[in-house]
Coordinates of C-alpha atoms and ligand atoms in Angstrom, one line a residue:
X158 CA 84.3 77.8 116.6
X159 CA 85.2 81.4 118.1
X160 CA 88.7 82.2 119.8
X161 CA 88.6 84.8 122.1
X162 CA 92.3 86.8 122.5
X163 CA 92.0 89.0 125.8
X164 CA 94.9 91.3 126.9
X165 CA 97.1 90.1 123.7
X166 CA 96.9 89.3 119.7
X167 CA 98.8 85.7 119.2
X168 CA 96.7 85.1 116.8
X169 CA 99.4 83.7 114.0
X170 CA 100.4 81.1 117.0
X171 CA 97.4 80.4 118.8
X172 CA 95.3 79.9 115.3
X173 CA 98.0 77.3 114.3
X174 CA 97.4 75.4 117.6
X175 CA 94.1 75.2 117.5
X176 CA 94.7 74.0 113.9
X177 CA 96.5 71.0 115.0
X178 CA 93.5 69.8 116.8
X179 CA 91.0 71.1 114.6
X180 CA 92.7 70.8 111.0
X181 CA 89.3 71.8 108.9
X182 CA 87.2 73.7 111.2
X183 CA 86.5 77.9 110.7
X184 CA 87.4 79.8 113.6
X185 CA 85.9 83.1 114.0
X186 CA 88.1 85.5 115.9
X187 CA 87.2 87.8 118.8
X188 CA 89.0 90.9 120.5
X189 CA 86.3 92.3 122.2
X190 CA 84.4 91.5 125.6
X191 CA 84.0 88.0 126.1
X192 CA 80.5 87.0 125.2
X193 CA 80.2 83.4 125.3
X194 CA 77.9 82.2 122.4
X195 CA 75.2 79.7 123.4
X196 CA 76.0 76.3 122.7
X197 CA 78.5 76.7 120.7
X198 CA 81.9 75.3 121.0
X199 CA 84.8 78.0 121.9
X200 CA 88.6 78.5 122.9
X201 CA 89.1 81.4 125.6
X202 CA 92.6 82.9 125.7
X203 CA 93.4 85.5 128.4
X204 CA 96.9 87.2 129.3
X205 CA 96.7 89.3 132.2
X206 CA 99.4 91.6 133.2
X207 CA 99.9 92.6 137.1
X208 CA 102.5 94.2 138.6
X209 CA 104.8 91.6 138.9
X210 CA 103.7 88.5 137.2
X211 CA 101.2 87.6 134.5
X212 CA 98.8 85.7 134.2
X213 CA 98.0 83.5 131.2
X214 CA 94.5 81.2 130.9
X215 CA 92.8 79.2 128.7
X216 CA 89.5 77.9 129.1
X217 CA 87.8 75.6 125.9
X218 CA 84.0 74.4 125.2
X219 CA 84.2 71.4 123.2
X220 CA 80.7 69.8 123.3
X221 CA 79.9 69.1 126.3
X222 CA 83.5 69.2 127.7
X223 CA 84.6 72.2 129.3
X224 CA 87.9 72.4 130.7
X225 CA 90.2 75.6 131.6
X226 CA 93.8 75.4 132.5
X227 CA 96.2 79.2 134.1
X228 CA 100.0 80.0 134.8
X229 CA 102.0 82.5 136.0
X230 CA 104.8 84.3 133.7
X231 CA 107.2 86.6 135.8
X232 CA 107.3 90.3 134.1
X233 CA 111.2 90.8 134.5
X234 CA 111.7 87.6 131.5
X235 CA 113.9 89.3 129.3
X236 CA 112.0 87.8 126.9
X237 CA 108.9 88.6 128.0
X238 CA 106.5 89.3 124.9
X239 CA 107.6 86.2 123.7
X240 CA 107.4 84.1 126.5
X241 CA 104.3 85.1 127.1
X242 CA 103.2 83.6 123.8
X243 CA 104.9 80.8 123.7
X244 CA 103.6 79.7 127.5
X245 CA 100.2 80.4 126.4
X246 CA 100.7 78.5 123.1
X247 CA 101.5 75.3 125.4
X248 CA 99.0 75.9 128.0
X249 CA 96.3 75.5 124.8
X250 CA 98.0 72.7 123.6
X251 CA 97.8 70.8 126.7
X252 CA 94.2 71.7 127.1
X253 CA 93.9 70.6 123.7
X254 CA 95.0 67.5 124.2
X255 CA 93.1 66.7 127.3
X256 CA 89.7 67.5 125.3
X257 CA 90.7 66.1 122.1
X258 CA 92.5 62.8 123.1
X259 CA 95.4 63.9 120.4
X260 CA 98.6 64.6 121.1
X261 CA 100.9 65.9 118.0
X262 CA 104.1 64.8 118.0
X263 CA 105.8 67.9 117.0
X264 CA 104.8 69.6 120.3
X265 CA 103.7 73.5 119.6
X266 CA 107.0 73.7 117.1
X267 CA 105.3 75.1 113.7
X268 CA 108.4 75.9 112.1
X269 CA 109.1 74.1 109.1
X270 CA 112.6 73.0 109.7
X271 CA 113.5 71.8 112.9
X272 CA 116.9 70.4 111.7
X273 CA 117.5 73.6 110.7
X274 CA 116.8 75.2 114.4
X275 CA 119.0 72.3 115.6
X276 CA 121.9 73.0 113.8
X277 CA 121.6 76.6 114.5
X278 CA 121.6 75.7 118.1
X279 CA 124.6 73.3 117.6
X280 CA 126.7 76.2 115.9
X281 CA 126.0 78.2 119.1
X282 CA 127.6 76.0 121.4
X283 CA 124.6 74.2 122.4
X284 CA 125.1 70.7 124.2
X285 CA 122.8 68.2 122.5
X286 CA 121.5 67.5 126.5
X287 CA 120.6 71.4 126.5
X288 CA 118.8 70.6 123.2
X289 CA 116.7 68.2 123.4
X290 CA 115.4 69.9 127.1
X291 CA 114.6 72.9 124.6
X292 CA 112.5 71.1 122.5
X293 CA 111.1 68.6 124.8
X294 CA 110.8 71.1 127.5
X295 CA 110.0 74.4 126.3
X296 CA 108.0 73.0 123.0
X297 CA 106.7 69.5 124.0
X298 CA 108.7 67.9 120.6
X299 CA 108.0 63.6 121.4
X300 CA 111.3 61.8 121.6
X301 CA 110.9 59.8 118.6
X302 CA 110.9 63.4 116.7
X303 CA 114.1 64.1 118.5
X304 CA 115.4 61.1 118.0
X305 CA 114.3 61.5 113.8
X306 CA 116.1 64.9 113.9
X307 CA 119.1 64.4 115.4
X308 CA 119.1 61.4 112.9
X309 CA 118.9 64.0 110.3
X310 CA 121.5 66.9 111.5
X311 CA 123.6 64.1 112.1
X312 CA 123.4 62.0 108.7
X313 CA 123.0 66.1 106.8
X314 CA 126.3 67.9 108.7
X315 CA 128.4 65.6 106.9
X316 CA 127.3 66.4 103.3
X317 CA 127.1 69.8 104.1
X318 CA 130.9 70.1 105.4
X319 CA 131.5 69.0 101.4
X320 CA 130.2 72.1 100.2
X321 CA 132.0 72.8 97.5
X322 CA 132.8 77.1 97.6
X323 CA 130.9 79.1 94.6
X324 CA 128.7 76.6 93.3
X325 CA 125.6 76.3 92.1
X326 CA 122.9 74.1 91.2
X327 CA 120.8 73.8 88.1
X328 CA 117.5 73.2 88.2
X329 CA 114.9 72.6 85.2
X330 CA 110.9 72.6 85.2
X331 CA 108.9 71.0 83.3
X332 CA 105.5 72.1 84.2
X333 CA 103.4 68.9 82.6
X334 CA 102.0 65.9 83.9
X335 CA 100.0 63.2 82.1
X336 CA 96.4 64.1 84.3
X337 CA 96.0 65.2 87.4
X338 CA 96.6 63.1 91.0
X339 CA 93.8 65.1 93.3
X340 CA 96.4 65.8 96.0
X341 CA 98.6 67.1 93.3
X342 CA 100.1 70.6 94.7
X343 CA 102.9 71.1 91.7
X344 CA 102.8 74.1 89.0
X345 CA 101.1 70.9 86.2
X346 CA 99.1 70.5 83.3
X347 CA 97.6 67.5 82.1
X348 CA 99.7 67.2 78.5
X349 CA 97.3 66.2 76.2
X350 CA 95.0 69.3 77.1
X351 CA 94.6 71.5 74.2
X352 CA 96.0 74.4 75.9
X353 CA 99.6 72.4 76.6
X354 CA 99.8 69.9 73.8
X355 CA 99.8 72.9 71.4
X356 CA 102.8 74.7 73.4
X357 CA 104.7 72.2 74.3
X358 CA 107.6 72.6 71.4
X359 CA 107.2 76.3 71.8
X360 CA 107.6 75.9 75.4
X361 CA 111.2 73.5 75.0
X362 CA 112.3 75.8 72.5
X363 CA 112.0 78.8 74.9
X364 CA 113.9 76.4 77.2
X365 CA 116.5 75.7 75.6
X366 CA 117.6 79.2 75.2
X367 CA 117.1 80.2 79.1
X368 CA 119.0 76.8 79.2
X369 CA 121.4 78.4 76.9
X370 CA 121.6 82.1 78.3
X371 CA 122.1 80.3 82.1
X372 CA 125.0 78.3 81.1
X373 CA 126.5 81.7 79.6
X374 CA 125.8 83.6 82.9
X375 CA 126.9 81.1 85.4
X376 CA 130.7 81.0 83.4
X377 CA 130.9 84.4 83.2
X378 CA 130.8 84.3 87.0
X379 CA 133.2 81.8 87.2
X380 CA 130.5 79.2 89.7
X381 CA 131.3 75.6 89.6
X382 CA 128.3 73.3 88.5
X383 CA 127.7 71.2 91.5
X384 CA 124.2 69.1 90.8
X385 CA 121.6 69.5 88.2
X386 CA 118.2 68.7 88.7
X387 CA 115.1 68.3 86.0
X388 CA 112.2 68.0 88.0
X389 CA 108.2 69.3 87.6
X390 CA 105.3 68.3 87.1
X391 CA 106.8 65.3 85.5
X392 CA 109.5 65.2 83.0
X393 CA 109.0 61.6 81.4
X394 CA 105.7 63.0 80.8
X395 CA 106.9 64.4 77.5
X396 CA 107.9 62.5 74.6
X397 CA 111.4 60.8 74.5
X398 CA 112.0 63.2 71.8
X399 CA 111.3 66.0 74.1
X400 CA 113.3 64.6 76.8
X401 CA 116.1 64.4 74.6
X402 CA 116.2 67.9 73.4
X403 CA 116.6 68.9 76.9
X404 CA 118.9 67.1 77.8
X405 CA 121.0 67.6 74.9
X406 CA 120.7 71.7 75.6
X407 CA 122.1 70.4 78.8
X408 CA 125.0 68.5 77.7
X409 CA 125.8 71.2 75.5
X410 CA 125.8 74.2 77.8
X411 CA 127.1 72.6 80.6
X412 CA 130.4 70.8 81.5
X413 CA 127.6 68.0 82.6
X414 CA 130.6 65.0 83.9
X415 CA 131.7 67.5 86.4
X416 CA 128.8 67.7 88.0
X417 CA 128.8 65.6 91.6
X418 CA 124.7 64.7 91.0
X419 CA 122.6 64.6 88.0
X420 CA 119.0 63.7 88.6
X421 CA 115.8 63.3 86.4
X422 CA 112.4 62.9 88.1
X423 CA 110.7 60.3 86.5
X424 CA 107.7 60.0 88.8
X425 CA 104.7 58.5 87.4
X426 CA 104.4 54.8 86.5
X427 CA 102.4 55.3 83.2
X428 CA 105.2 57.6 81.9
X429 CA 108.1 55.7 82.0
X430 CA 109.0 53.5 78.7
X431 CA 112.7 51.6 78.0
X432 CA 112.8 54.7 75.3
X433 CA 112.6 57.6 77.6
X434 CA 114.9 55.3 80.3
X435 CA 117.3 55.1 77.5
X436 CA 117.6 59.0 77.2
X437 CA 118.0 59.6 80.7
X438 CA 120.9 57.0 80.7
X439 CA 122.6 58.3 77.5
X440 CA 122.4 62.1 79.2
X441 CA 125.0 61.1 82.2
X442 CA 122.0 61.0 84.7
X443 CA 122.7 58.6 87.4
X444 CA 119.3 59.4 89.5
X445 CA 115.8 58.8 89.1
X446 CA 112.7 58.4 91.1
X447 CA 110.0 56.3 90.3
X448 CA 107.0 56.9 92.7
X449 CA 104.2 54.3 93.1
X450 CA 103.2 56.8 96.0
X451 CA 101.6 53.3 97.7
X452 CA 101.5 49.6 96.9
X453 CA 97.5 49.9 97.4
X454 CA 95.6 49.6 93.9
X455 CA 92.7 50.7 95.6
X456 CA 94.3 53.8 96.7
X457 CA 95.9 54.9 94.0
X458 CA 93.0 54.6 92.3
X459 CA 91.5 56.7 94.9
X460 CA 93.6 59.7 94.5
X461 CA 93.3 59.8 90.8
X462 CA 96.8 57.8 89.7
X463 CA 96.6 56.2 86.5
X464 CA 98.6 53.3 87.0
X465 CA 98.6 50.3 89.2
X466 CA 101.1 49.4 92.4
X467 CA 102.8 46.8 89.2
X468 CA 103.4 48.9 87.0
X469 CA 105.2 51.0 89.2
X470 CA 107.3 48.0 90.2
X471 CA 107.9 47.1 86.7
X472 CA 109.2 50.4 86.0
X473 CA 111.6 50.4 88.9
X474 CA 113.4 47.1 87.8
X475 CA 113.4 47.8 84.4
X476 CA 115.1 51.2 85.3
X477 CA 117.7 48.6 87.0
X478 CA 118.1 46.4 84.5
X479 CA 119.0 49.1 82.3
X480 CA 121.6 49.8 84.6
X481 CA 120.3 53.0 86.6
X482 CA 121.3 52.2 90.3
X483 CA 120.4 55.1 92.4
X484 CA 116.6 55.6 92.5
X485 CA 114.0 57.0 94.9
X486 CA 110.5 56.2 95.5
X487 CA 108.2 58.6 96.8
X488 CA 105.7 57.5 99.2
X489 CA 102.7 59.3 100.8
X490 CA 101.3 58.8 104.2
X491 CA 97.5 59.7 105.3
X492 CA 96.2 58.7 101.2
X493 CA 92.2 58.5 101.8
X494 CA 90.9 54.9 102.1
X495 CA 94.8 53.6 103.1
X496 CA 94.7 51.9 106.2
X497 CA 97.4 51.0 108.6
X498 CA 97.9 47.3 107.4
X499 CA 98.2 48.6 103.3
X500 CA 100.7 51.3 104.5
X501 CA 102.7 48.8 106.5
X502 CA 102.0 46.3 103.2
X503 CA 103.4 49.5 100.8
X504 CA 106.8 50.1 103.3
X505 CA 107.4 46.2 103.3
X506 CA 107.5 46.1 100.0
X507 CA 109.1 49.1 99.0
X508 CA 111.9 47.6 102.1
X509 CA 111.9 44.1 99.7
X510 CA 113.0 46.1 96.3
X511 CA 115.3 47.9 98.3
X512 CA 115.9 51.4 95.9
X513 CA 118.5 53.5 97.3
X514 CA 116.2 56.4 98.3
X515 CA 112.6 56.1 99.8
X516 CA 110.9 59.5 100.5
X517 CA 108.3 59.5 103.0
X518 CA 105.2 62.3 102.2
X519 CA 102.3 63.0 104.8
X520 CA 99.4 64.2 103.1
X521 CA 98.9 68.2 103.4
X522 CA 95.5 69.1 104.9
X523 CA 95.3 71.6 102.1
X524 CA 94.6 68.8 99.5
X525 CA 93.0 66.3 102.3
X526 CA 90.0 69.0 102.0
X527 CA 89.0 67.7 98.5
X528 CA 90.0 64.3 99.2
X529 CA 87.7 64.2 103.1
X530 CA 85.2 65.1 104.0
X531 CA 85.4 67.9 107.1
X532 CA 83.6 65.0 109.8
X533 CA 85.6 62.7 108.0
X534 CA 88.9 64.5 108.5
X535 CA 88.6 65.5 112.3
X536 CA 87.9 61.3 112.5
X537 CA 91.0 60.5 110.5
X538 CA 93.1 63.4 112.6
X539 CA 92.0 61.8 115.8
X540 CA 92.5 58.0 114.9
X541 CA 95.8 59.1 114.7
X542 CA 97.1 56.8 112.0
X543 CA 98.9 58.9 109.9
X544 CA 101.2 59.2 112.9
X545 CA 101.7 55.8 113.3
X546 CA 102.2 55.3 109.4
X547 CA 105.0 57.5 109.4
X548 CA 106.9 56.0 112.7
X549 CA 106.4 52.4 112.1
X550 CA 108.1 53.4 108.3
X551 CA 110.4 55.3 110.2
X552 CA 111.4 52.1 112.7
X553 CA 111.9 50.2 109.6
X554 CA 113.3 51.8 107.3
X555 CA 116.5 52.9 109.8
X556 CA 116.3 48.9 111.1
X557 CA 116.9 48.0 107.1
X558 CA 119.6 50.6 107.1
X559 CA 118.3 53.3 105.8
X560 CA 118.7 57.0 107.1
X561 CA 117.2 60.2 107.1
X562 CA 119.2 62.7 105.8
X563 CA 116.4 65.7 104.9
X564 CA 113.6 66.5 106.7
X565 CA 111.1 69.1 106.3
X566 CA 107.2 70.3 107.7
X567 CA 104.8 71.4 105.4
X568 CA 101.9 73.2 106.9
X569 CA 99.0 72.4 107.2
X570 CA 99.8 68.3 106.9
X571 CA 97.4 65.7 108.7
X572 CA 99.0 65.5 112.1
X573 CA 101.2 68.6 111.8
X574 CA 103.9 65.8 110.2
X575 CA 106.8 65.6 108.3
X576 CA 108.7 64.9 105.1
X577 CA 111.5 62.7 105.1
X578 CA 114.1 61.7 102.9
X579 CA 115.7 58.4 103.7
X580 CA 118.6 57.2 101.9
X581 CA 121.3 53.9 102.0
X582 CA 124.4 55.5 103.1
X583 CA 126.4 57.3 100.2
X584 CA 123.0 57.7 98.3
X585 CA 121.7 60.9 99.5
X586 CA 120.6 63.3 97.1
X587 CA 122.5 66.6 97.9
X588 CA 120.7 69.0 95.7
X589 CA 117.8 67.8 98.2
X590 CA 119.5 69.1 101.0
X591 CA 121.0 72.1 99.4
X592 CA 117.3 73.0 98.3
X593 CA 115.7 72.4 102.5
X594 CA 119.1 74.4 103.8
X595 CA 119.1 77.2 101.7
X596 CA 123.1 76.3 101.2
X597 CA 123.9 77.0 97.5
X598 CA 122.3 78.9 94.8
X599 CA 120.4 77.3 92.7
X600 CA 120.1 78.6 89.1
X601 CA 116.3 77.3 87.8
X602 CA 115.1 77.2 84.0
X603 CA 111.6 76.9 83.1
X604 CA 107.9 78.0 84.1
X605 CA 107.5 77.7 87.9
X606 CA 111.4 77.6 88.8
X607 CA 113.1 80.0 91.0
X608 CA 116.6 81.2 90.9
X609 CA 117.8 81.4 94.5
X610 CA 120.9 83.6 95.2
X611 CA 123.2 82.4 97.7
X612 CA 126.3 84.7 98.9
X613 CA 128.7 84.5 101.6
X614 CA 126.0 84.3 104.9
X615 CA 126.0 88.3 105.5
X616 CA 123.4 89.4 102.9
X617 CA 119.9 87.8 102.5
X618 CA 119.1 85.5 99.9
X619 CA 117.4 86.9 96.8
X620 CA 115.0 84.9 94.9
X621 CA 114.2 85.5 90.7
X622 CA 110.8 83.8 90.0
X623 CA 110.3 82.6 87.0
X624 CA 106.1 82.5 85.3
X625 CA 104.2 79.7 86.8
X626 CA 102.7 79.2 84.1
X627 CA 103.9 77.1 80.7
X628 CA 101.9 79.9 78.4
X629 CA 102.8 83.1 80.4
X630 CA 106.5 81.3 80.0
X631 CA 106.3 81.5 76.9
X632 CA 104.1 84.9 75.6
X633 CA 106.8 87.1 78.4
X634 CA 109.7 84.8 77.9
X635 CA 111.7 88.6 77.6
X636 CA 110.7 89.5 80.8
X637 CA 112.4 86.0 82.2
X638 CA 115.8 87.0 80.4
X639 CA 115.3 90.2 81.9
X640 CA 115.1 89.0 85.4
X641 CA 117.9 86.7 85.4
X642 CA 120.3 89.8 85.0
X643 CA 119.6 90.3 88.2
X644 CA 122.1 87.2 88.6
X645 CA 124.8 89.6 87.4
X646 CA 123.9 92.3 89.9
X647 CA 123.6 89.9 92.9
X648 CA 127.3 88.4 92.0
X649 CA 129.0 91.6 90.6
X650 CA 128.0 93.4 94.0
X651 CA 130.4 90.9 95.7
X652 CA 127.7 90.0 97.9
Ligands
SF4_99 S1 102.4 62.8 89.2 FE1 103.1 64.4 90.5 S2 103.1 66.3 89.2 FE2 101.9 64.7 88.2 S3 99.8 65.2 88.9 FE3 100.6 63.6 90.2 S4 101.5 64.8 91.9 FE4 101.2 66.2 90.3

């Protein structure tokens, strides 16, 4: 499909409306004259400045459809260059939606954190009337997203007025799963591969001393440990042995009961055993997650998990008959081959064992294009359902008392949708919302993590990257000792 930009270059935008309606197609892009190709389907954008106003116009061949939709911009907008694009970007939305018969829900917003934008708006003096006309007026937001983010500000503001001054947050990778899920998007390797059984020891050995050297850095500086966080890939993966050396580098380094939050992904079903549980009790942790992802055998199946919807049960209620109280279960909406009635089935029953945290997923369209087929995708964007997967969860879960408290848009997911983490009151996770607001540094150990500088608000966070990858960890493990010096230098610069 071609887009034509005349008179202006919104291509950024426009591209990601079109998107929206058309989540897998190509689009060829054209400046030039307009040239209309024969028979083939196209988007026409047009901005054309006169003296005093300017004119924007869109006109889209879908098929046989062909519908065209103009309005009129005044010049003297103070805004103007931007006005101009956003206008257009809901004129093609609009259009959009009267040839597609979809209507996302997010409205023309792309930005991946609304609450943020919110609470920015809030802090300016913003009424929450003069908000929500924003949104709904000026971006075309639905009401039930409103309604989801106000949730969220709401339900976030309080934890974040706890902040605690000059803390930090630690964060451990552990870059292994036990085989791939086809969706999966993490920095993971399938553990008993050649290339990662071999390294593993190497690779906790290296951790241990980053482990180590952090601890050292961070009391130098004199920042209070606020949450810690070992997360991946999937860190029950490894053995309980493993586990245990971690967490033992941990308790070690770190004044680990002073922490507010101590959390250890366990994820996947068909690595959790009483032994590893064991270790993550005796280390002071008081979170998990266990993630059955959906209730549907089928599914899971589907999308590569080795482990059925019982399992995952099984490993939730042993976790709290070992005494573990605070767990989250991830779940994802939009799987391939889950239907409307399994969803529902999977939220039901996820409401009936009632963990302290449910995390709701939408698929991302990235992954969707190994798991669909194109055809198949456009059918499964227009039916609609992932939509109404994630509000009827949504309706539910707040009716069985749950709320969101952090909420965030990946691109490219089936609808344009969301990420939300619901929670029981008291039971949010706040290294979750730390992480989405950008509110406290976070100190990461271990292939793929990134150390993320926070100061005082005046000076721009600065980010230390870590290798991806478990053997480039491990073969330029100098390098990352190196790098986190720049700690020092970010602090020591009273930033
Ligand atoms: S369990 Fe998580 S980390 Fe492991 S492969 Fe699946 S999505 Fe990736």
């Amino acid at each position: 499909m071609t887009i034509f930009f005349s008179g202006q270059d919104y291509k950024y935008e426009l591209e990601g409306i079109c998107k929206l309606f058309f989540p897998l197609k190509r689009f060829s892009h054209c400046y030039d004259k307009i040239l209309l190709p024969n028979d083939e389907d196209y988007i026409i954008t047009r901005l054309k400045k006169h003296s005093k106003t300017t004119l924007l116009w869109v006109r889209i061949k879908v098929g046989i459809i062909i519908k065209s939709a103009h309005t009129i911009v005044k010049n003297d907008n103070t805004d103007y260059l931007n006005e101009c694009e956003r206008v257009l970007s809901t004129l093609l939305y609009s259009v959009l939606s009267e040839v597609t018969a979809i209507k996302p829900s997010w409205g023309i917003l792309t930005g991946v954190r609304p609450v943020s934008i919110l609470q920015k708006q809030r802090a300016n003096g913003k009424t929450d009337e003069e908000i929500t006309s924003f949104f709904k007026e000026k971006y075309l937001v639905s009401d039930d997203k409103l309604d989801l983010s106000f949730m969220t500000a709401n339900t976030q503001s309080k934890l974040l007025e706890d902040t605690i001054k000059n803390s930090y947050s630690l964060y451990i990778s552990i870059p292994f799963c036990v085989s791939r899920c086809s969706y999966c998007s993490f920095v993971s390797h399938a553990i008993d591969r050649p290339n990662a059984t071999d390294k593993i020891d190497e690779y906790i050995d290296l951790l241990c001393i980053e482990i180590k050297e952090t601890a050292n850095l961070a009391r130098g500086l004199k920042l209070t440990l606020d949450t810690i966080y070992i997360g991946g890939g999937t860190p029950t993966a490894l053995s309980a042995e493993n586990l245990q050396r971690i967490t033992d580098a941990i308790t070690q380094n770190f004044d680990v009961p002073s922490a507010r939050e101590y959390t250890i992904e366990a994820g996947r079903a068909d690595t959790i055993t009483r032994e590893k549980l064991e270790v993550i009790k005796n280390s002071g942790a008081k979170r998990i997650s266990v993630n059955p992802q959906t209730f549907n055998d089928a599914v899971l199946q589907e999308i590569g998990r080795k482990h059925t919807a019982k399992q995952a049960e099984d490993c939730y209620l042993l976790a709290k008959e070992m005494g573990i109280d605070c767990i989250n279960m991830d779940f994802i909406a939009g799987l391939p081959t889950d239907t409307f009635e399994s969803f529902k089935h999977t939220i039901d029953k996820a409401i009936e064992l009632a963990p302290t945290n449910i995390t709701l997923h939408t698929l991302s369209i990235k992954r969707s294009a190994d798991l669909f087929t194109a055809d198949g995708i456009e059918e499964y964007a227009k039916s609609n359902i992932t939509a109404k997967m994630t509000e009827y969860a949504q309706k539910r879960l707040i009716k069985a008392g749950y709320l969101p408290y952090y909420l965030y848009r990946q691109k490219n997911t089936i609808g344009n949708l969301e990420n939300v983490g619901y929670a029981m009151p008291g039971y949010e996770s706040l290294y979750n919302v730390y992480i989405m607001d950008e509110m406290q540094t976070i100190l990461a150990c271990g292939a793929g993590g990134v150390t993320k500088l926070v100061g005082n608000g005046e000076k721009p966070i600065e980010r230390i990257f870590n290798f991806k990858y478990h053997f480039e960890y491990i073969t330029r493990f100098d390098e990352i000792l190196d790098r986190k010096a720049r700690v020092n230098i970010f602090y020591d610069k009273g930033l």
